[in-house]
mmCIF file of N, CA and C in Angstrom:
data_model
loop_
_atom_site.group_PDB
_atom_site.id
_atom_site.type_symbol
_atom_site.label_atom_id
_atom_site.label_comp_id
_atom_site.label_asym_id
_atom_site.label_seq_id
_atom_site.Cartn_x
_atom_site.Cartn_y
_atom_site.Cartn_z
ATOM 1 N N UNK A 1 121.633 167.408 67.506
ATOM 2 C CA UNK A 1 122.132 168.493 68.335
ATOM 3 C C UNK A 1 121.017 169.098 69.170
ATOM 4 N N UNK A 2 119.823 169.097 68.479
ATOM 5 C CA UNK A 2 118.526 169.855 69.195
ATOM 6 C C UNK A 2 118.393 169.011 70.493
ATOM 7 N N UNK A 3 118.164 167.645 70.298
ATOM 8 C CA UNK A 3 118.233 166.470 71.291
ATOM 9 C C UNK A 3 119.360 166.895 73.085
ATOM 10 N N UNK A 4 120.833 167.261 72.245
ATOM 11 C CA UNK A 4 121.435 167.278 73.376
ATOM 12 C C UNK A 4 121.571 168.459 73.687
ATOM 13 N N UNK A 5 121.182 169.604 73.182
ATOM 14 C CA UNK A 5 120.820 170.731 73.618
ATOM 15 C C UNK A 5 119.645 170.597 74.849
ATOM 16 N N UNK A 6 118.278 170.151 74.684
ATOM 17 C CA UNK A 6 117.323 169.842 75.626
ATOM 18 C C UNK A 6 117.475 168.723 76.704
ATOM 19 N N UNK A 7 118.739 168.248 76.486
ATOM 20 C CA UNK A 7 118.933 167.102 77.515
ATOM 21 C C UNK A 7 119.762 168.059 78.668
ATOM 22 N N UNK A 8 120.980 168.355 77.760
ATOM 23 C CA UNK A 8 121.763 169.908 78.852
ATOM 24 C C UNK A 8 120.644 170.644 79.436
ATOM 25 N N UNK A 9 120.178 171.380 78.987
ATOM 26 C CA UNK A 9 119.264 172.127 79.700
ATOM 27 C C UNK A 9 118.455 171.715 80.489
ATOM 28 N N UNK A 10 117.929 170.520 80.709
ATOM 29 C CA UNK A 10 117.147 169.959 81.693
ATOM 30 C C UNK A 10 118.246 169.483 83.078
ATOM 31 N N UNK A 11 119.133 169.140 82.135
ATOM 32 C CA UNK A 11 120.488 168.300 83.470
ATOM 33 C C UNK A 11 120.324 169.926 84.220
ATOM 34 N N UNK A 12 120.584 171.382 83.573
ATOM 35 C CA UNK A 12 120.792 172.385 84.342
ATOM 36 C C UNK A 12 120.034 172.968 85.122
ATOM 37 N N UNK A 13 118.583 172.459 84.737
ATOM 38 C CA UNK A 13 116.987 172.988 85.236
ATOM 39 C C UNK A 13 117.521 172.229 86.544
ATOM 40 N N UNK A 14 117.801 170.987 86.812
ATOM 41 C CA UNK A 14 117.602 170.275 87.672
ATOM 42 C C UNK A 14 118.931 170.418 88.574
ATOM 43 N N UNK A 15 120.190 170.849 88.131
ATOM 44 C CA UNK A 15 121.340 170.966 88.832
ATOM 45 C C UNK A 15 121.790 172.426 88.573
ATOM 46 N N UNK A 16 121.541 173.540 88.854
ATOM 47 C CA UNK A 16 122.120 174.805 88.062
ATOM 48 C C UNK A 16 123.712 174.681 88.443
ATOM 49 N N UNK A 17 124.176 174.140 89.514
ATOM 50 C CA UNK A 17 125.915 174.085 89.194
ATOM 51 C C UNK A 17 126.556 173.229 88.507
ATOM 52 N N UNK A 18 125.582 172.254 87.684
ATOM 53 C CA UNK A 18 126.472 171.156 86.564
ATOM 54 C C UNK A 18 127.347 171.498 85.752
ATOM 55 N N UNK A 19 128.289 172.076 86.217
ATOM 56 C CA UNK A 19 129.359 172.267 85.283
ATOM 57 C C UNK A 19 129.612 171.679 84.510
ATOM 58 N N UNK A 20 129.599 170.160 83.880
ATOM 59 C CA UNK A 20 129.929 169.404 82.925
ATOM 60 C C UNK A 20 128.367 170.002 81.741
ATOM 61 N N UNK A 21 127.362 169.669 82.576
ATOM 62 C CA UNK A 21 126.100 170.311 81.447
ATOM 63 C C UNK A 21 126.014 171.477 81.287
ATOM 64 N N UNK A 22 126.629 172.645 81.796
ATOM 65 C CA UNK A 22 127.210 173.913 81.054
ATOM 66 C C UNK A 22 128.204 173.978 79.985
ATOM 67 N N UNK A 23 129.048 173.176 80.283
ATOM 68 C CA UNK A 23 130.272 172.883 79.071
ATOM 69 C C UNK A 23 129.616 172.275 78.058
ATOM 70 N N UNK A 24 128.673 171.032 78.355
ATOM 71 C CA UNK A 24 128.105 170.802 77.156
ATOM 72 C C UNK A 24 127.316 171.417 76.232
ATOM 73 N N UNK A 25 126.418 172.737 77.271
ATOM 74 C CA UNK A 25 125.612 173.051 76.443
ATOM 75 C C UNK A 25 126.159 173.879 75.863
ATOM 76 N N UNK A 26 127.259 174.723 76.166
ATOM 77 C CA UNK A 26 128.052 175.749 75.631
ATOM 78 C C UNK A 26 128.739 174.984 74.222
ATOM 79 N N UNK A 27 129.088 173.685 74.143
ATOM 80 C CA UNK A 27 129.852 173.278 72.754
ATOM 81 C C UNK A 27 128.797 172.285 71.976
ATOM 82 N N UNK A 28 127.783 172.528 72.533
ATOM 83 C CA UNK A 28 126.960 172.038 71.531
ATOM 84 C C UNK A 28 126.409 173.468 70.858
ATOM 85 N N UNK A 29 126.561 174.237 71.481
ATOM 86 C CA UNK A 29 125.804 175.817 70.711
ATOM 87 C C UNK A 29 126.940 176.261 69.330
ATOM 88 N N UNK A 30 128.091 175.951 69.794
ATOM 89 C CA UNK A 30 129.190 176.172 69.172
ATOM 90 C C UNK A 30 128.887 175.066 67.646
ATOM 91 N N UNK A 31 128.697 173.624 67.916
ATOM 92 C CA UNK A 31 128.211 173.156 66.920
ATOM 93 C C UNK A 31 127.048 173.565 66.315
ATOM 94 N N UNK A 32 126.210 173.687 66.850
ATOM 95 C CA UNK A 32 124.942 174.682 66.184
ATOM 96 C C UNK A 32 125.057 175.490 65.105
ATOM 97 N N UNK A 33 126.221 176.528 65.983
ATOM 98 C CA UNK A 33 126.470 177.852 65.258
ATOM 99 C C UNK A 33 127.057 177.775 64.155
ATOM 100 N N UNK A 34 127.904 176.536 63.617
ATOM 101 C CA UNK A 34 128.960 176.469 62.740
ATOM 102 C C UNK A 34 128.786 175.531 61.822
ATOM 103 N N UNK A 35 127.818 174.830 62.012
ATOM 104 C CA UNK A 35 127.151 173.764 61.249
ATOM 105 C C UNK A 35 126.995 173.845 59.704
ATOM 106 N N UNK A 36 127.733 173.235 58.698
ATOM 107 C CA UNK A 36 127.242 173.841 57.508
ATOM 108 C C UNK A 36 128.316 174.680 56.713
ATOM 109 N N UNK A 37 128.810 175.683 57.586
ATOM 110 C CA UNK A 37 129.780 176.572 57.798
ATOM 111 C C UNK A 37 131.145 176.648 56.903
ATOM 112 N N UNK A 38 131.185 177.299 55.948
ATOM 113 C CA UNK A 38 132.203 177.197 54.793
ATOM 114 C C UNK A 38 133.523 178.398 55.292
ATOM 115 N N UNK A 39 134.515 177.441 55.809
ATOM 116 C CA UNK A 39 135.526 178.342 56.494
ATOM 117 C C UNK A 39 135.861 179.247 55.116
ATOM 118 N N UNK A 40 136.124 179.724 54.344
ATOM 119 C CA UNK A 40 136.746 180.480 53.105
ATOM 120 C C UNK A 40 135.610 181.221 52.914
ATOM 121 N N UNK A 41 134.657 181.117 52.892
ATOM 122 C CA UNK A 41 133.618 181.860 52.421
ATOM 123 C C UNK A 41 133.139 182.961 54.060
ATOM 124 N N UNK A 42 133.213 182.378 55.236
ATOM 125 C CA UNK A 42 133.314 183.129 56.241
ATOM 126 C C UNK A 42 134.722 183.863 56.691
ATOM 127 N N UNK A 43 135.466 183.566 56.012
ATOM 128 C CA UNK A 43 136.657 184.213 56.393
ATOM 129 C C UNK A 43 136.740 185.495 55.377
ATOM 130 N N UNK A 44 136.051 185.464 53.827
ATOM 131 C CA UNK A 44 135.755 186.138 53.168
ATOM 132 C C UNK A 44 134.791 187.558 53.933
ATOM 133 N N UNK A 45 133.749 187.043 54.446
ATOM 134 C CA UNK A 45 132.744 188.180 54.632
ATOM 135 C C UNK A 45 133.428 188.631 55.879
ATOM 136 N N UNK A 46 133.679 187.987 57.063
ATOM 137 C CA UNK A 46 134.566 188.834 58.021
ATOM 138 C C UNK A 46 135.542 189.918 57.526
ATOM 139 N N UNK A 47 136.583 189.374 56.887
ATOM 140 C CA UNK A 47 137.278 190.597 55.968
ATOM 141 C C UNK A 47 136.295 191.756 55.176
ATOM 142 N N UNK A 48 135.770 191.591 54.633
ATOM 143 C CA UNK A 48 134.880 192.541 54.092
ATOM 144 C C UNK A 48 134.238 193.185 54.717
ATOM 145 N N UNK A 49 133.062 192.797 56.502
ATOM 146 C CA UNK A 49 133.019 193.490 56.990
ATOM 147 C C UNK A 49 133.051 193.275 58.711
ATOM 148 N N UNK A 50 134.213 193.986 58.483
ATOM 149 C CA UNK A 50 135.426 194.136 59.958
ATOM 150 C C UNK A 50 134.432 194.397 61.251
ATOM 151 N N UNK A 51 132.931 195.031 61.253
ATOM 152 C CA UNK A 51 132.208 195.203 62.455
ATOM 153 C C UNK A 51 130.974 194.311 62.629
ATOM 154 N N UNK A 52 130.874 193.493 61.369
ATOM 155 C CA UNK A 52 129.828 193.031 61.623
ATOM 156 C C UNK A 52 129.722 191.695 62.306
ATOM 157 N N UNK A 53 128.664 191.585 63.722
ATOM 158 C CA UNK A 53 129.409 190.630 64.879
ATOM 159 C C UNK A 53 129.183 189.004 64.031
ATOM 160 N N UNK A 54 127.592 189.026 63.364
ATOM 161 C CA UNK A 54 127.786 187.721 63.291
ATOM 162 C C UNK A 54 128.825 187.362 62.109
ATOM 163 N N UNK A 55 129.657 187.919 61.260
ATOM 164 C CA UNK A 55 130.633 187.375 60.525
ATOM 165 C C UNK A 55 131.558 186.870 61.548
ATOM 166 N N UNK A 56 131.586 187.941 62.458
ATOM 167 C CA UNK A 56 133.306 187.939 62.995
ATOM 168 C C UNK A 56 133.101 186.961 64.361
ATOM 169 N N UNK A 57 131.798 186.822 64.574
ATOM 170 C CA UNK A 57 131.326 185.812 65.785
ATOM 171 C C UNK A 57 131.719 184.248 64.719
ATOM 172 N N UNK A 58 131.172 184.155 63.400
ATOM 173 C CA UNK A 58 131.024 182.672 62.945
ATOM 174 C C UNK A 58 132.858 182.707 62.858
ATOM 175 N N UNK A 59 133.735 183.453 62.443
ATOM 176 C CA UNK A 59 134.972 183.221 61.996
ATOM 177 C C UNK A 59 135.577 182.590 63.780
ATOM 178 N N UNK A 60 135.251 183.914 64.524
ATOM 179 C CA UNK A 60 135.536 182.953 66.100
ATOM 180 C C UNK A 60 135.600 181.449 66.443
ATOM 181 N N UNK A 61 133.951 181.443 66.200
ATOM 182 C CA UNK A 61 133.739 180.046 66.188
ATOM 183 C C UNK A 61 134.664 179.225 65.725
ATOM 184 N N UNK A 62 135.019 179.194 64.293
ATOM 185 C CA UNK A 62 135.087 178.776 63.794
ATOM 186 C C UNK A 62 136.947 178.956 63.908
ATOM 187 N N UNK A 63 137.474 179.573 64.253
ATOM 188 C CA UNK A 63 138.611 179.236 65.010
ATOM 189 C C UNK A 63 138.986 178.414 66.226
ATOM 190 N N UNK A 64 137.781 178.678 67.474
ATOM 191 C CA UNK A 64 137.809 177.669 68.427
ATOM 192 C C UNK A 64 137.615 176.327 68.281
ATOM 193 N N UNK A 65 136.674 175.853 66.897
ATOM 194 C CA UNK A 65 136.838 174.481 66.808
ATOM 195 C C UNK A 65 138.565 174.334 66.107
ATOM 196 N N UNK A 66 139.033 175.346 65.253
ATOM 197 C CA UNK A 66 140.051 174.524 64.979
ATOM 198 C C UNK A 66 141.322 174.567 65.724
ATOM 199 N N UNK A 67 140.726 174.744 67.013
ATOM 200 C CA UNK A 67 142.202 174.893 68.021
ATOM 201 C C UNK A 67 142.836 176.117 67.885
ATOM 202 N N UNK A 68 142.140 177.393 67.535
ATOM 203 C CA UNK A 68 142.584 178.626 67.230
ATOM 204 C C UNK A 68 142.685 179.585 68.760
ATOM 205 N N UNK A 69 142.451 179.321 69.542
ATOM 206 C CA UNK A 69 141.413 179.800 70.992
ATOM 207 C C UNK A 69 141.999 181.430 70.951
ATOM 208 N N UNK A 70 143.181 181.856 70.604
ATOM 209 C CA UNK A 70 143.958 183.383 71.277
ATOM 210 C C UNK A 70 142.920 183.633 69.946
ATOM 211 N N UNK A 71 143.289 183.221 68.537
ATOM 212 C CA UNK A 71 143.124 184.554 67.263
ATOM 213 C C UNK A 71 141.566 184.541 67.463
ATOM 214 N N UNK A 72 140.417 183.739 67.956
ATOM 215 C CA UNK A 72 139.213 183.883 68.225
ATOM 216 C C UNK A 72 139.109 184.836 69.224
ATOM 217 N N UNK A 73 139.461 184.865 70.241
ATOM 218 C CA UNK A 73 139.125 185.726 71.632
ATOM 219 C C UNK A 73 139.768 187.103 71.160
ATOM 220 N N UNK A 74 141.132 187.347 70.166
ATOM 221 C CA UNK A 74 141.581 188.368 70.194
ATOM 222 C C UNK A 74 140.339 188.757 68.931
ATOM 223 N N UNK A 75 140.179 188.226 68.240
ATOM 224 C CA UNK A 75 139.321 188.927 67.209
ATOM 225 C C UNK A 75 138.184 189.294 67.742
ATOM 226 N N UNK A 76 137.170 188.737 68.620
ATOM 227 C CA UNK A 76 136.110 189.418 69.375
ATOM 228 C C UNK A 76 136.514 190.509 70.285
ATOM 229 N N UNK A 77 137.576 190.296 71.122
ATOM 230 C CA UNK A 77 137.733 191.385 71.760
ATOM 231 C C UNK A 77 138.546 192.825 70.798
ATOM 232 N N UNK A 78 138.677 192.619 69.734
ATOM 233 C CA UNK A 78 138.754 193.973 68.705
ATOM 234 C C UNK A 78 137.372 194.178 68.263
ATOM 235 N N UNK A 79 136.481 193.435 68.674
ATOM 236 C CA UNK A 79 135.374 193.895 67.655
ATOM 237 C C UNK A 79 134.160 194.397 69.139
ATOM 238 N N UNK A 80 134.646 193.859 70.128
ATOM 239 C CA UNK A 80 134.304 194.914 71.413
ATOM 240 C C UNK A 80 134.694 196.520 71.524
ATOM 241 N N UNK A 81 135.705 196.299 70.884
ATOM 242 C CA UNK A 81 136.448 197.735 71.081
ATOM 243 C C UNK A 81 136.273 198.561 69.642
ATOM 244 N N UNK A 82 135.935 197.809 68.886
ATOM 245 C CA UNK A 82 135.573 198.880 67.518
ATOM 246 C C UNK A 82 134.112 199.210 67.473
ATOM 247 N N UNK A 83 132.951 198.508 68.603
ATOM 248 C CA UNK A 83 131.567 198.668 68.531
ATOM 249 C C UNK A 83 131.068 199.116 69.304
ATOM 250 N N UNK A 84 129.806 199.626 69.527
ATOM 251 C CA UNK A 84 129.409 200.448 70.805
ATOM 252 C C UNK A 84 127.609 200.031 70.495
ATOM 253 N N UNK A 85 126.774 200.146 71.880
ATOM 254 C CA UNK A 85 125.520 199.875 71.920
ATOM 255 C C UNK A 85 125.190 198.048 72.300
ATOM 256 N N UNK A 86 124.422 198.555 70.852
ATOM 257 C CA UNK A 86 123.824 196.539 70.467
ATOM 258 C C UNK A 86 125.064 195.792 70.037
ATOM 259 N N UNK A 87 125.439 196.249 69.118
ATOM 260 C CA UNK A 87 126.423 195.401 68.623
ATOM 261 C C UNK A 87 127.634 194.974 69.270
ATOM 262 N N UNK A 88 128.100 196.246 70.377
ATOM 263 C CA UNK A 88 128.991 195.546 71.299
ATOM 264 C C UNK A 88 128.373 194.751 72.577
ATOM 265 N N UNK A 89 127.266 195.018 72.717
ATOM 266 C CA UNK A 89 126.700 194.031 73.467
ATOM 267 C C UNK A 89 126.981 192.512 73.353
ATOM 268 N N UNK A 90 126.290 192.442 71.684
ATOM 269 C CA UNK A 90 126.260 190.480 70.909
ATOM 270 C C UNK A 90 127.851 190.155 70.921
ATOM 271 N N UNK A 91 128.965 191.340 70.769
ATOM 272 C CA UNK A 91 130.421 190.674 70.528
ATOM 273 C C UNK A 91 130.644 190.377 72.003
ATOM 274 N N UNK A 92 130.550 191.062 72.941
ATOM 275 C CA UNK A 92 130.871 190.760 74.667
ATOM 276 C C UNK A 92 129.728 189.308 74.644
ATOM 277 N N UNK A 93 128.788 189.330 74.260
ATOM 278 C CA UNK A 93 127.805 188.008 75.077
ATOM 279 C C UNK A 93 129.075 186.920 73.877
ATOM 280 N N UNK A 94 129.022 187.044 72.528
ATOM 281 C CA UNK A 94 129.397 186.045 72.002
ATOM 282 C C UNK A 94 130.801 185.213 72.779
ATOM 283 N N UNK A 95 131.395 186.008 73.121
ATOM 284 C CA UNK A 95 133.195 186.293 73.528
ATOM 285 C C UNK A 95 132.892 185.395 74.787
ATOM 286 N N UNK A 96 131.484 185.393 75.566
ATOM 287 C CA UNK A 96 131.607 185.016 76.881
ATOM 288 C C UNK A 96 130.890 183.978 76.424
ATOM 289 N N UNK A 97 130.302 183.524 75.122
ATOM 290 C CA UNK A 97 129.640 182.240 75.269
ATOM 291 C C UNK A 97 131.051 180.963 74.688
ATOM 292 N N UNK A 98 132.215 181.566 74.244
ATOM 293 C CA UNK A 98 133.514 180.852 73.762
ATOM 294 C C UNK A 98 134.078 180.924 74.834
ATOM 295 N N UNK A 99 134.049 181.441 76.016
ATOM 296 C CA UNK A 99 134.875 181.413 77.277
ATOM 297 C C UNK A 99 134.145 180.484 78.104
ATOM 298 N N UNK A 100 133.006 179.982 78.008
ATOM 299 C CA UNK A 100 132.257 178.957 78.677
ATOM 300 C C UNK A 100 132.066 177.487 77.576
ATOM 301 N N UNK A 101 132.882 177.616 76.683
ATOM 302 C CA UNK A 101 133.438 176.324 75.431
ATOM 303 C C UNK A 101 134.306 175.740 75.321
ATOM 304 N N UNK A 102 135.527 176.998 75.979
ATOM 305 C CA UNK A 102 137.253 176.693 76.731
ATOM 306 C C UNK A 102 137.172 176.199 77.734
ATOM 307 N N UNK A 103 136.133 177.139 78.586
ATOM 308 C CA UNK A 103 136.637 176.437 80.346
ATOM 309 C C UNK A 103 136.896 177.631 80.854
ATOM 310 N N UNK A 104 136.252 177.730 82.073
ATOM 311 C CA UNK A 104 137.343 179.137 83.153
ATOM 312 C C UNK A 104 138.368 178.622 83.353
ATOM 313 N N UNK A 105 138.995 177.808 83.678
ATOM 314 C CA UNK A 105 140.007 177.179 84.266
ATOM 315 C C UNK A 105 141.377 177.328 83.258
ATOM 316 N N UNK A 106 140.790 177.855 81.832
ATOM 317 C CA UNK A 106 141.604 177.725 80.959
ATOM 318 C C UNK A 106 142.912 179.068 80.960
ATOM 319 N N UNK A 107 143.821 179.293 80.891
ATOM 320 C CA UNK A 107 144.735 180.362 81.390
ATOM 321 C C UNK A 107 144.443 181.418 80.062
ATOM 322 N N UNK A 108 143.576 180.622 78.611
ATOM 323 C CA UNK A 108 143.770 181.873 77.623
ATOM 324 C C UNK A 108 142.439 182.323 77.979
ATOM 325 N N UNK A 109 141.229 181.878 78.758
ATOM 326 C CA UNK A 109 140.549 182.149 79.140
ATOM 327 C C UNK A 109 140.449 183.884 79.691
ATOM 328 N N UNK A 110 141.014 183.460 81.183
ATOM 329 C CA UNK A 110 141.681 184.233 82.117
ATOM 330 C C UNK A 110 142.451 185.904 81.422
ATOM 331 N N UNK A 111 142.956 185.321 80.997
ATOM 332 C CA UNK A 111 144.119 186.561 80.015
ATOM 333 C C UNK A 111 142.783 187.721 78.943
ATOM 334 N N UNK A 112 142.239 186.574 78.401
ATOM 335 C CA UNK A 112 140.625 187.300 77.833
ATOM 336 C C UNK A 112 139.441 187.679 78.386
ATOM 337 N N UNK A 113 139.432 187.454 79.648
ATOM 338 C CA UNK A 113 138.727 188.049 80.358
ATOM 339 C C UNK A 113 139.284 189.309 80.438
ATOM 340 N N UNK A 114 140.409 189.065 81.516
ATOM 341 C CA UNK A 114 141.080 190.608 81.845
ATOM 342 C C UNK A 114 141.204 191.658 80.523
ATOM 343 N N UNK A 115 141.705 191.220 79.295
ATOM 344 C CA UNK A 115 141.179 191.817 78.594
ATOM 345 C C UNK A 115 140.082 192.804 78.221
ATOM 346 N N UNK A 116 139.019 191.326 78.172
ATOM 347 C CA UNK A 116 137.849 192.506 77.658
ATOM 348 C C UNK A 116 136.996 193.480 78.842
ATOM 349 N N UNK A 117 137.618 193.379 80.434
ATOM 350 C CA UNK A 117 137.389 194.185 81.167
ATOM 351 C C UNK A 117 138.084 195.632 80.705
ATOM 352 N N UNK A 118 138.998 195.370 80.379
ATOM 353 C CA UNK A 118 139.867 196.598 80.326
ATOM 354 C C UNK A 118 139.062 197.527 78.409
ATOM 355 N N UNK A 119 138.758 196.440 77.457
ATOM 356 C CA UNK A 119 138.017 197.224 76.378
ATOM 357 C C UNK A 119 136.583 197.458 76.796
ATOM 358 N N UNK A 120 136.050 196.774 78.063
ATOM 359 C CA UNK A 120 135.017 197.806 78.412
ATOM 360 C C UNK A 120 134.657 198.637 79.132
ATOM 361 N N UNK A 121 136.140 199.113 80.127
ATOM 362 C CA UNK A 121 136.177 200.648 80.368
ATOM 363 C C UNK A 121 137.214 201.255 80.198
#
């Protein structure tokens, strides 16, 4: 993964509109992030604690690989709206690094954007 992480990033050094090596590097981060990753045991600590981003960022994740895309985007964008400062900062960057894993083009995309414009004013 480290490999095609530094291969994306060079395709982007050298093309910054490669959209295909943005998508890649965006779902290879996603593998990164989830690697290892014991769905029951992260679905555990998310429940337990409801603000904390990286639980509720790995459970995201970890919905978008399993074809979950709304209950991921809706669960970050509640955890935009229950946080304020730093922490809603990492849930808005996380939320926008799963919206560049879908696709803009994607319509649940779109719908979660407008969304989390509206939970951040």
């Amino acid at each position: 993964l480290d490999g095609a992480v530094t291969a994306y990033q060079q395709a982007l050094k050298q093309n910054p509109a490669d959209a295909d090596a943005e998508l890649g590097l965006a779902q290879v981060g996603l593998m990164q992030r989830t690697e290892g990753a014991d769905l029951q045991a992260a679905r555990a600590a998310a429940a337990e604690h409801p603000t904390d981003v990286a639980a509720q960022g790995l459970v995201a994740d970890l919905d978008v690989l399993g074809g979950h895309v709304e209950d991921a985007f809706l669960r970050l964008l509640d955890l935009v709206r229950a946080t304020e400062g730093e922490e809603r900062e990492q849930a808005k960057t996380h939320l926008l690094q799963l919206f560049s894993v879908v696709g803009s083009h994607d319509e649940r995309v779109r719908k979660a954007r407008t969304a989390l414009m509206s939970a951040l004013f």
